[in-house]
PDB file of C-alpha atoms in Angstrom:
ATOM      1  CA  UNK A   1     -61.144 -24.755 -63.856  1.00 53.00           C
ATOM      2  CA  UNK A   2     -58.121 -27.271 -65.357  1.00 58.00           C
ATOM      3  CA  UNK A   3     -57.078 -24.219 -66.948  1.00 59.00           C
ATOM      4  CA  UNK A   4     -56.582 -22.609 -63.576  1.00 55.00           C
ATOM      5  CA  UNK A   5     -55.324 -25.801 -62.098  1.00 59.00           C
ATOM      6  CA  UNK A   6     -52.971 -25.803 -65.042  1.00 64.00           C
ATOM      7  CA  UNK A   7     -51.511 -22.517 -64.053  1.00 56.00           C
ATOM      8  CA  UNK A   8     -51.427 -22.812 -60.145  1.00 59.00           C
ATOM      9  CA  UNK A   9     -49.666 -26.066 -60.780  1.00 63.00           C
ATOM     10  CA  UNK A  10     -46.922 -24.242 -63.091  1.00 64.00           C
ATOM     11  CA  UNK A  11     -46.709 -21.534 -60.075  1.00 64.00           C
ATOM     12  CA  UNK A  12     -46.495 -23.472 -57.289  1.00 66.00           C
ATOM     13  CA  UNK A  13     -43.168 -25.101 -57.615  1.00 65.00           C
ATOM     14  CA  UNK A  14     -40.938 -21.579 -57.731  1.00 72.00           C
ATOM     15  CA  UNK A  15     -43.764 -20.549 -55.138  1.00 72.00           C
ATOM     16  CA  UNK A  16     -42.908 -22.928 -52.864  1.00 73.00           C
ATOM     17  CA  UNK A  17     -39.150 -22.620 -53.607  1.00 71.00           C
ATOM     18  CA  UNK A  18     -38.806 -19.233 -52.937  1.00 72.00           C
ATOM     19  CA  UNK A  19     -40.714 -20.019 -49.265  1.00 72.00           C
ATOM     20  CA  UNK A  20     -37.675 -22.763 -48.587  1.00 74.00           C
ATOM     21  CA  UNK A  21     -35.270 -20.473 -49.740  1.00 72.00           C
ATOM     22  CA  UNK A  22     -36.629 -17.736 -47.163  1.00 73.00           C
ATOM     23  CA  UNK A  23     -37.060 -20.165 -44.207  1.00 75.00           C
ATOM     24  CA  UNK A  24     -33.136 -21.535 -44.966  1.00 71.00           C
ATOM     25  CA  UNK A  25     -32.072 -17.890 -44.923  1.00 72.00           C
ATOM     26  CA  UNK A  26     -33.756 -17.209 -41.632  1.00 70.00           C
ATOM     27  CA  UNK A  27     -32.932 -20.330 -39.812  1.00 74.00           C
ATOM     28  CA  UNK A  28     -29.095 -20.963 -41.211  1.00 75.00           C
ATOM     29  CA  UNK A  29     -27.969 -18.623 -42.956  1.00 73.00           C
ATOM     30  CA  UNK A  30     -28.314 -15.084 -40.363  1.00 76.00           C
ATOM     31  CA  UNK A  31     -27.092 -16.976 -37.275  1.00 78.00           C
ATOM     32  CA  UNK A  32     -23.955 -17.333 -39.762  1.00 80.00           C
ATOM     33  CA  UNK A  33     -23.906 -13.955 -40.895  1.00 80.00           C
ATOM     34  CA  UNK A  34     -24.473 -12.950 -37.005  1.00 83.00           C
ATOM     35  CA  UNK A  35     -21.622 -15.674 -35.617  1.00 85.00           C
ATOM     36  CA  UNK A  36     -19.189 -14.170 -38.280  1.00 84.00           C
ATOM     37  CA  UNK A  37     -20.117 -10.724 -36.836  1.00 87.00           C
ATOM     38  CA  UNK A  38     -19.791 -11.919 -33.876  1.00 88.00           C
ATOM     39  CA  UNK A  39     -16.173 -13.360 -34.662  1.00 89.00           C
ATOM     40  CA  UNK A  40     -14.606 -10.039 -35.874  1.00 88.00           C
ATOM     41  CA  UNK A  41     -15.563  -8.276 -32.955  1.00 88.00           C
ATOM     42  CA  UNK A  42     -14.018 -11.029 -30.827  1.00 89.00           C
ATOM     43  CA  UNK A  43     -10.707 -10.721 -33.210  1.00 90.00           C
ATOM     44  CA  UNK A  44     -10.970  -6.667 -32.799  1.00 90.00           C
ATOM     45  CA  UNK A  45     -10.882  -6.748 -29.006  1.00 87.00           C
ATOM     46  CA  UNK A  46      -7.860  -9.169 -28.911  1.00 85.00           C
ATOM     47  CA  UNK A  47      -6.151  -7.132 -31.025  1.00 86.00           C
ATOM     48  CA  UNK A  48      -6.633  -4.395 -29.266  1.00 86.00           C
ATOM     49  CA  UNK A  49      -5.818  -6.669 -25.787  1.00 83.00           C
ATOM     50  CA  UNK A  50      -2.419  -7.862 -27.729  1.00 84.00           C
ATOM     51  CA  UNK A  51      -1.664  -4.127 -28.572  1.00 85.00           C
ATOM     52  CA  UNK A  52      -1.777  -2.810 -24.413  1.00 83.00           C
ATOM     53  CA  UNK A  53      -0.111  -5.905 -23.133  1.00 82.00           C
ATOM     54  CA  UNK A  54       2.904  -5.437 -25.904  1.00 85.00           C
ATOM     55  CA  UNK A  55       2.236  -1.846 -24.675  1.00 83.00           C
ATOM     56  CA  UNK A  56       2.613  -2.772 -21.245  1.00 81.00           C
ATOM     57  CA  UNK A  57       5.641  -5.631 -22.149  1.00 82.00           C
ATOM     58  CA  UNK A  58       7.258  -2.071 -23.716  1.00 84.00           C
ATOM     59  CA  UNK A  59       6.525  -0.080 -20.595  1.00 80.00           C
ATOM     60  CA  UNK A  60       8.096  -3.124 -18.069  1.00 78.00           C
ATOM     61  CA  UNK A  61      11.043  -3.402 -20.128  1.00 81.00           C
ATOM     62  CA  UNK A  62      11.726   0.072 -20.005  1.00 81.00           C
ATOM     63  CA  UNK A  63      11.411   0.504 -15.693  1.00 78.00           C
ATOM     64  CA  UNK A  64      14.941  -0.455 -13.804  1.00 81.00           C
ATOM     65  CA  UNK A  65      13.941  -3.656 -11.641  1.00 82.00           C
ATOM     66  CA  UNK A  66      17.364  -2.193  -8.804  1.00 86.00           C
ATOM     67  CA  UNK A  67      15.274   1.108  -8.714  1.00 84.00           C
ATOM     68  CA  UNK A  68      11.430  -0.606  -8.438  1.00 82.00           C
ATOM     69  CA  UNK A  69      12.885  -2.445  -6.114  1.00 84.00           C
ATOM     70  CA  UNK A  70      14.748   0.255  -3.931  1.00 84.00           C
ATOM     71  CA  UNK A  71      11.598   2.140  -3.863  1.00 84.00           C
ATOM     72  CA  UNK A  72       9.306  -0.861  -3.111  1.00 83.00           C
ATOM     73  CA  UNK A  73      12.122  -1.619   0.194  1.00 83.00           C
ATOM     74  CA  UNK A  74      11.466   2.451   1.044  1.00 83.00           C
ATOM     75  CA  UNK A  75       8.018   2.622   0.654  1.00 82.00           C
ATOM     76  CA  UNK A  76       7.577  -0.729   2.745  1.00 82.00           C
ATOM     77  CA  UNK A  77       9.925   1.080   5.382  1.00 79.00           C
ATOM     78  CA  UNK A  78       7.491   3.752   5.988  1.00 80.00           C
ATOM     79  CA  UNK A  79       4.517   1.306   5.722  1.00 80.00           C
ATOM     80  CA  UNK A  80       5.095  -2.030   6.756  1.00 83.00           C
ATOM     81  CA  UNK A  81       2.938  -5.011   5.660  1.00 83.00           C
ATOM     82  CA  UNK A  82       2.723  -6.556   9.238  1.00 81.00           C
ATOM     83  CA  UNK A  83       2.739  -4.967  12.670  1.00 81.00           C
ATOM     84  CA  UNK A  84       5.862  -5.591  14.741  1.00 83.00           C
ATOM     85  CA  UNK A  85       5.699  -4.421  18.186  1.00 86.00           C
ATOM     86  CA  UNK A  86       8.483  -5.612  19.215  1.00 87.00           C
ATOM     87  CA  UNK A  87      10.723  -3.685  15.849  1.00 85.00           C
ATOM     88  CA  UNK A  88       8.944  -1.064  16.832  1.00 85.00           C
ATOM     89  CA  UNK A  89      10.198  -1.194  20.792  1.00 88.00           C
ATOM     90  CA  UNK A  90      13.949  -1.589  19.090  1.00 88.00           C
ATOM     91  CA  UNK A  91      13.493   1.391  16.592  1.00 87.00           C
ATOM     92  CA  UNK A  92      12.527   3.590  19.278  1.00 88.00           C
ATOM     93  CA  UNK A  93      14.564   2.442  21.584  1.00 88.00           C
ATOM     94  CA  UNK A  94      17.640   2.776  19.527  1.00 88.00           C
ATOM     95  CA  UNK A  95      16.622   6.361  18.805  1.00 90.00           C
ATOM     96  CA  UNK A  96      16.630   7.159  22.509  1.00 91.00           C
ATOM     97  CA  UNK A  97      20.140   5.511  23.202  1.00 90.00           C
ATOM     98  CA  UNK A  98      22.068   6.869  20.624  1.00 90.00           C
ATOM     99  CA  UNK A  99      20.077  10.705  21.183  1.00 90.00           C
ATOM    100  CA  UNK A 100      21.594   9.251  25.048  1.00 91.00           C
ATOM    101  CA  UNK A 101      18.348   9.356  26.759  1.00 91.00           C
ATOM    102  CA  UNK A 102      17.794   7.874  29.583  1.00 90.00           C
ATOM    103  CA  UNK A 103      14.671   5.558  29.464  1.00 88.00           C
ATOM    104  CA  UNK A 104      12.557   4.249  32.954  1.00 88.00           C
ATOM    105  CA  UNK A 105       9.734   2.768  31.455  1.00 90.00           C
ATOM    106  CA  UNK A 106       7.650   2.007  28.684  1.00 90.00           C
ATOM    107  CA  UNK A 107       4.019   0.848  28.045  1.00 90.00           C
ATOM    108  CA  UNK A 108       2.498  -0.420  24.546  1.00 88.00           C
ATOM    109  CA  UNK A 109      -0.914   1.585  24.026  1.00 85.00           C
ATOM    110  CA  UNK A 110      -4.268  -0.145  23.862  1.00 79.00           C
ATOM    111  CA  UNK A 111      -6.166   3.021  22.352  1.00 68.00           C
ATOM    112  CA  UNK A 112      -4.475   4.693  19.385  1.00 67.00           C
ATOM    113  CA  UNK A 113      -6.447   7.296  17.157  1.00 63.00           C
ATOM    114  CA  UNK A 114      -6.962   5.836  13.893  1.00 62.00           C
ATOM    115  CA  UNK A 115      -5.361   7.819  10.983  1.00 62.00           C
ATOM    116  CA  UNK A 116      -8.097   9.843   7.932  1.00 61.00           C
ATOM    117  CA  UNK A 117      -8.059  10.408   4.638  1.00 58.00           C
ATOM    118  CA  UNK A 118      -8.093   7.798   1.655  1.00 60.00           C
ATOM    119  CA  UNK A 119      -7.662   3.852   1.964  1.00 59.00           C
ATOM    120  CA  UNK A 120      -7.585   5.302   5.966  1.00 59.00           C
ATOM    121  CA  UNK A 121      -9.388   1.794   7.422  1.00 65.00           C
ATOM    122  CA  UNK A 122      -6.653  -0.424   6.056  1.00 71.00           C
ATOM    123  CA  UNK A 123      -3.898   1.170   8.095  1.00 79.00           C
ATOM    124  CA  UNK A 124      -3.549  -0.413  11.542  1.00 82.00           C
ATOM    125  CA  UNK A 125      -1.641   1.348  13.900  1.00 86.00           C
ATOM    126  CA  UNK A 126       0.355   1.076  16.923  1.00 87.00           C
ATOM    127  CA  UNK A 127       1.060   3.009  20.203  1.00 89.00           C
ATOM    128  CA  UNK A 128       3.798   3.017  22.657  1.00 90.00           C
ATOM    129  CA  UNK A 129       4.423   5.051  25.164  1.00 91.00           C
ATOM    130  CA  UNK A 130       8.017   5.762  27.036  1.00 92.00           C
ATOM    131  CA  UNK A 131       9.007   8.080  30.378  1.00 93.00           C
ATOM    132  CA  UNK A 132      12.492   9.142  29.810  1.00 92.00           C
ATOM    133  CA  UNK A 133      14.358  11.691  31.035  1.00 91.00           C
ATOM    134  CA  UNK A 134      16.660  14.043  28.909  1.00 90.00           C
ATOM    135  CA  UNK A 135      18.787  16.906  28.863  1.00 89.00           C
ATOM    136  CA  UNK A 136      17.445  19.614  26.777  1.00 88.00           C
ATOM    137  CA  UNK A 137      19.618  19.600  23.636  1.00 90.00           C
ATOM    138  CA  UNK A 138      19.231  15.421  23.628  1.00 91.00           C
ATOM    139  CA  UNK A 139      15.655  15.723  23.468  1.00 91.00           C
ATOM    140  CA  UNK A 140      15.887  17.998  20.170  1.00 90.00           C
ATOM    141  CA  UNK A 141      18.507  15.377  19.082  1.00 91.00           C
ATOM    142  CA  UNK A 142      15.807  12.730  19.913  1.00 91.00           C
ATOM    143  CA  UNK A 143      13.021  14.490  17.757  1.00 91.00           C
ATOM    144  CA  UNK A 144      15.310  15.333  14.566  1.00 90.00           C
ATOM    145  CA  UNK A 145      15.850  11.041  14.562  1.00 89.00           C
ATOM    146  CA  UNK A 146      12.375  10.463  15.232  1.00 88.00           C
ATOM    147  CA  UNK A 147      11.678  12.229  11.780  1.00 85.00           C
ATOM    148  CA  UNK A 148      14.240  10.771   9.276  1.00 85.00           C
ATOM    149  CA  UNK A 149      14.609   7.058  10.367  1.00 84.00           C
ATOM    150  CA  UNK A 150      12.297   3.775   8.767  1.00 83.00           C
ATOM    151  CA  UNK A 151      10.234   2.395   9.701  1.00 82.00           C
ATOM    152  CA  UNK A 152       8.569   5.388  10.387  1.00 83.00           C
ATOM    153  CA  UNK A 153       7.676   6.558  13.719  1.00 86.00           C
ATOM    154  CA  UNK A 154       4.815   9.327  14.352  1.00 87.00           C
ATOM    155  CA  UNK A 155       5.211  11.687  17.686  1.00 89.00           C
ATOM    156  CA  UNK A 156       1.712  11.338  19.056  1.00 88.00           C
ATOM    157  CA  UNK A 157       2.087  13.391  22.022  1.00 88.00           C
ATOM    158  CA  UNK A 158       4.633  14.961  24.532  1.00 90.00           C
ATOM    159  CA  UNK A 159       4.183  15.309  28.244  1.00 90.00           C
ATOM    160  CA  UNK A 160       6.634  16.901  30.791  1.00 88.00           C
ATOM    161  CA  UNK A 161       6.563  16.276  34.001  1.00 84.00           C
ATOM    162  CA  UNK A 162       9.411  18.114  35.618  1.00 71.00           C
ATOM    163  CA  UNK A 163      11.773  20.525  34.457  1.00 68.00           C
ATOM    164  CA  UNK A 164      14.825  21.353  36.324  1.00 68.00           C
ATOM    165  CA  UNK A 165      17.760  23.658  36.238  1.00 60.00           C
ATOM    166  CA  UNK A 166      20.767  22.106  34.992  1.00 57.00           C
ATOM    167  CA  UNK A 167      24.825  23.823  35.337  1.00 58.00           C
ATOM    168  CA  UNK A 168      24.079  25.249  32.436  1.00 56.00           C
ATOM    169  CA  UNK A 169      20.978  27.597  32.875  1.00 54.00           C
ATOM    170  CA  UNK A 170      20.374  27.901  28.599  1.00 59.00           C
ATOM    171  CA  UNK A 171      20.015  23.615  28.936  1.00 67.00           C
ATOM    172  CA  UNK A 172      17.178  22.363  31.450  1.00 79.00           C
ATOM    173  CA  UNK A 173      17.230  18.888  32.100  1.00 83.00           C
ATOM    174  CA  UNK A 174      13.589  17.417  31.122  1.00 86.00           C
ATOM    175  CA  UNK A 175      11.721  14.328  32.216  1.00 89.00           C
ATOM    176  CA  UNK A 176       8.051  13.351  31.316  1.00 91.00           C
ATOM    177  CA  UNK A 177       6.153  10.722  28.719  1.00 93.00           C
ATOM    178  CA  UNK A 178       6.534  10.233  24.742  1.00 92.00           C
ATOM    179  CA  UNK A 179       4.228   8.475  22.349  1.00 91.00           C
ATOM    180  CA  UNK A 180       4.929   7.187  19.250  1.00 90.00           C
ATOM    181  CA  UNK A 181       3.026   5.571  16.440  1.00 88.00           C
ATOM    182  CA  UNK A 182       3.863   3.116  13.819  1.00 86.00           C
ATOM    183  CA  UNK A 183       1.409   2.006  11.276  1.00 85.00           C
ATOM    184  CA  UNK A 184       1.160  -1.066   9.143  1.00 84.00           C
ATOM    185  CA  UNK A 185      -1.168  -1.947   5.863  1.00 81.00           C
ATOM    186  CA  UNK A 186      -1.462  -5.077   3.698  1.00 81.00           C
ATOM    187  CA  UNK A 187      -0.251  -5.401   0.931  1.00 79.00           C
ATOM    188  CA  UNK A 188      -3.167  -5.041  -2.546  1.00 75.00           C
ATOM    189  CA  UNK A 189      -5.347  -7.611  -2.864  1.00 76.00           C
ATOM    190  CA  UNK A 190      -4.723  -7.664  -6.371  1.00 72.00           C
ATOM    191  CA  UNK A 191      -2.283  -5.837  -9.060  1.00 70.00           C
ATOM    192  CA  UNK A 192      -5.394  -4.966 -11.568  1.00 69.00           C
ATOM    193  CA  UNK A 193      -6.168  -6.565 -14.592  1.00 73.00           C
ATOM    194  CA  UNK A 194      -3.621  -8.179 -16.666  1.00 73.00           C
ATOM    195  CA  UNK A 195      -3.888  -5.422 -19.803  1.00 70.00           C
ATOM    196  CA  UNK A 196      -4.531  -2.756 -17.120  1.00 75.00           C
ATOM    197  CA  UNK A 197      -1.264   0.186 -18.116  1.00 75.00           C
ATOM    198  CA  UNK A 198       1.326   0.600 -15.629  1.00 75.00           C
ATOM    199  CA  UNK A 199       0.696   3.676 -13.227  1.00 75.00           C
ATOM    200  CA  UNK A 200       3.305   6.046 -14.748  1.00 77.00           C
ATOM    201  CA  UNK A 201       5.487   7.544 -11.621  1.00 79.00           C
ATOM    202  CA  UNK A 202       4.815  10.806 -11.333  1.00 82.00           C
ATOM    203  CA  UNK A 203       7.787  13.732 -10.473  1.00 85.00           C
ATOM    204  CA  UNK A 204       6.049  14.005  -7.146  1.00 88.00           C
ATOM    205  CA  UNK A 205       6.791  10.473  -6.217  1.00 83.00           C
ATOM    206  CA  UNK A 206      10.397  10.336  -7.407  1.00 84.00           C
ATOM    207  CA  UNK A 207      10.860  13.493  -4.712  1.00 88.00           C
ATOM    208  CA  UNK A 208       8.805  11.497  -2.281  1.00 84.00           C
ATOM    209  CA  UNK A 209      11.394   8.195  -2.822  1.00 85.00           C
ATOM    210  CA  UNK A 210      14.307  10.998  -2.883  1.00 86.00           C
ATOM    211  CA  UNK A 211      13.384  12.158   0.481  1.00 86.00           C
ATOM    212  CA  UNK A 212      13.028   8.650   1.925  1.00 83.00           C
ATOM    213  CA  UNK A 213      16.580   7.718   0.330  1.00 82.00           C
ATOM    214  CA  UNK A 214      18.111  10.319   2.545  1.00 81.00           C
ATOM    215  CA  UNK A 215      16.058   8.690   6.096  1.00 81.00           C
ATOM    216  CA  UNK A 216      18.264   6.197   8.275  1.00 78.00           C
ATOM    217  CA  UNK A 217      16.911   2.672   8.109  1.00 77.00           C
ATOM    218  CA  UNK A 218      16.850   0.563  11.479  1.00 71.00           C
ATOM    219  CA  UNK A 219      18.970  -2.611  11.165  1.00 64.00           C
ATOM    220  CA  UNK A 220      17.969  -4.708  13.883  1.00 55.00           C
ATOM    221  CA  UNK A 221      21.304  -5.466  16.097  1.00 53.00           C
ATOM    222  CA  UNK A 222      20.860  -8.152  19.061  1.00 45.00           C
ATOM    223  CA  UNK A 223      19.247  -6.811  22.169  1.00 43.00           C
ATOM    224  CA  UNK A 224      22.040  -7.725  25.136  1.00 45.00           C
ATOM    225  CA  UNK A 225      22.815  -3.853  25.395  1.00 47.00           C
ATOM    226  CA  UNK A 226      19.026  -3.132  25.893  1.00 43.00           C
ATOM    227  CA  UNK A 227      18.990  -1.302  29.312  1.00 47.00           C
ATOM    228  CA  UNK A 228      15.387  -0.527  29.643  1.00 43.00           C
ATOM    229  CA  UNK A 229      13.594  -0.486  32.933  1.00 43.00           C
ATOM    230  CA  UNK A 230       9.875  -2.467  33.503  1.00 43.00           C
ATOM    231  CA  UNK A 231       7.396  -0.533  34.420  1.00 44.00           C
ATOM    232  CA  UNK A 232       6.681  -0.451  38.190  1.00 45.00           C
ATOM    233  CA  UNK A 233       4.107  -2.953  39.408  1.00 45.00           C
ATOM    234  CA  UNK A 234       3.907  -4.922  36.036  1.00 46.00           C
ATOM    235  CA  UNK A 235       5.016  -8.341  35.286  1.00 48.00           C
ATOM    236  CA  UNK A 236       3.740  -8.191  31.489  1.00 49.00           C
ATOM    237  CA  UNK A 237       4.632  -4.807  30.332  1.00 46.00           C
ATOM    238  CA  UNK A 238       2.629  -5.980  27.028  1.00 45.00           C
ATOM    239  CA  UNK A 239      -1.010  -6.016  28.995  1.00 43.00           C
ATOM    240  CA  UNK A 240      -3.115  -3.430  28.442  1.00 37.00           C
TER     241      UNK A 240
END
């Protein structure tokens, strides 16, 4: 029995070192081994956020801030950020004196078809709705200005309501209604995330910004040469 005591006793010491060493390892020393894990992936993915913003510092540095910002001033022509009936009134109504139209009244719509297709909700527009009256070859004048000024004006709809004879038999002289559109959107909420790439500009939207290069942009002038006429019967021609 001593003997066995003996022995136990010479065994129990390493025995009961090895245990401590075990319980250190499992307690201290693997939550190291796992934070230093940990660490390297950390270091890894801001490496790899340092190489697509240097990317993206490369990209900037490379873009022509006179060109972003023609095409920004183009794009916001065809789409401004806030609705402005009253630009709109002068746009038209400066396409309809110098087309030399004459105008007899107007009316801003209060139901407007909203336009489809993608981001469609965010798009508010705006109706407005003139009678005029028009030799034939001014009207076609009218319509080719209607499609190459900014901000950009949409023919909604067309409606004669007389057409007469004029001296010249191959030029009627036309009078009805004309609707236009505008449409406004807010600007992003956000730009994306600060590593995100830059959208690379594709060829089909430098010939998109070509085309609206070549449109006529509406500088507003003072209205004292305005000659428009109130529609009959209406104090508020804004009222719906």
């Amino acid at each position: 029995m001593n003997k066995l005591e003996s022995v136990f006793r010479d065994f129990a010491v390493p025995i009961i070192a090895g245990v401590l060493v075990v319980m250190l390892t499992l307690f201290f020393l693997i939550p190291k081994i796992r934070e230093v894990f940990s660490l390297r992936r950390e270091l890894t993915a801001q490496n790899n956020q340092i190489s697509k913003l240097s990317r993206k510092l490369a990209d900037l540095k490379s873009l022509s801030e006179a060109d972003l910002q023609t095409s920004a001033n183009l794009v916001l022509g065809v789409l401004p950020v806030n609705q402005d009936p009253f630009k709109t009134l002068a746009v038209a109504e400066k396409i309809f004196l110098d087309s030399r139209i004459f105008l007899e009244s107007f009316k801003f719509l209060n139901s407007v078809a909203s336009p489809s297709g993608e981001n469609a909700e965010e798009i508010s527009p705006l109706g407005i709705s003139f009678s005029f009256s028009a030799n034939f070859n001014n009207f076609k004048e009218m319509i080719k200005k209607t499609e190459n000024i900014l901000p950009l004006l949409k023919i909604d709809g067309v409606k004669f309501g007389s057409v007469e004879a004029s001296e010249s038999a191959s030029m009627p002289y036309l009078s009805g209604k004309i609707s236009f559109i505008s449409f406004s959107a807010p600007l992003p909420k956000d730009i994306g995330k600060i590593d995100k790439e830059i959208p690379k500009i594709s060829s089909k939207d430098k010939d998109f910004i070509d085309k609206l290069k070549g449109y006529l942009t509406f500088s507003e002038e003072p209205m004292k040469d305005v000659n428009l006429s109130l529609p009959a019967g209406k104090d508020n021609p804004f009222s719906f």
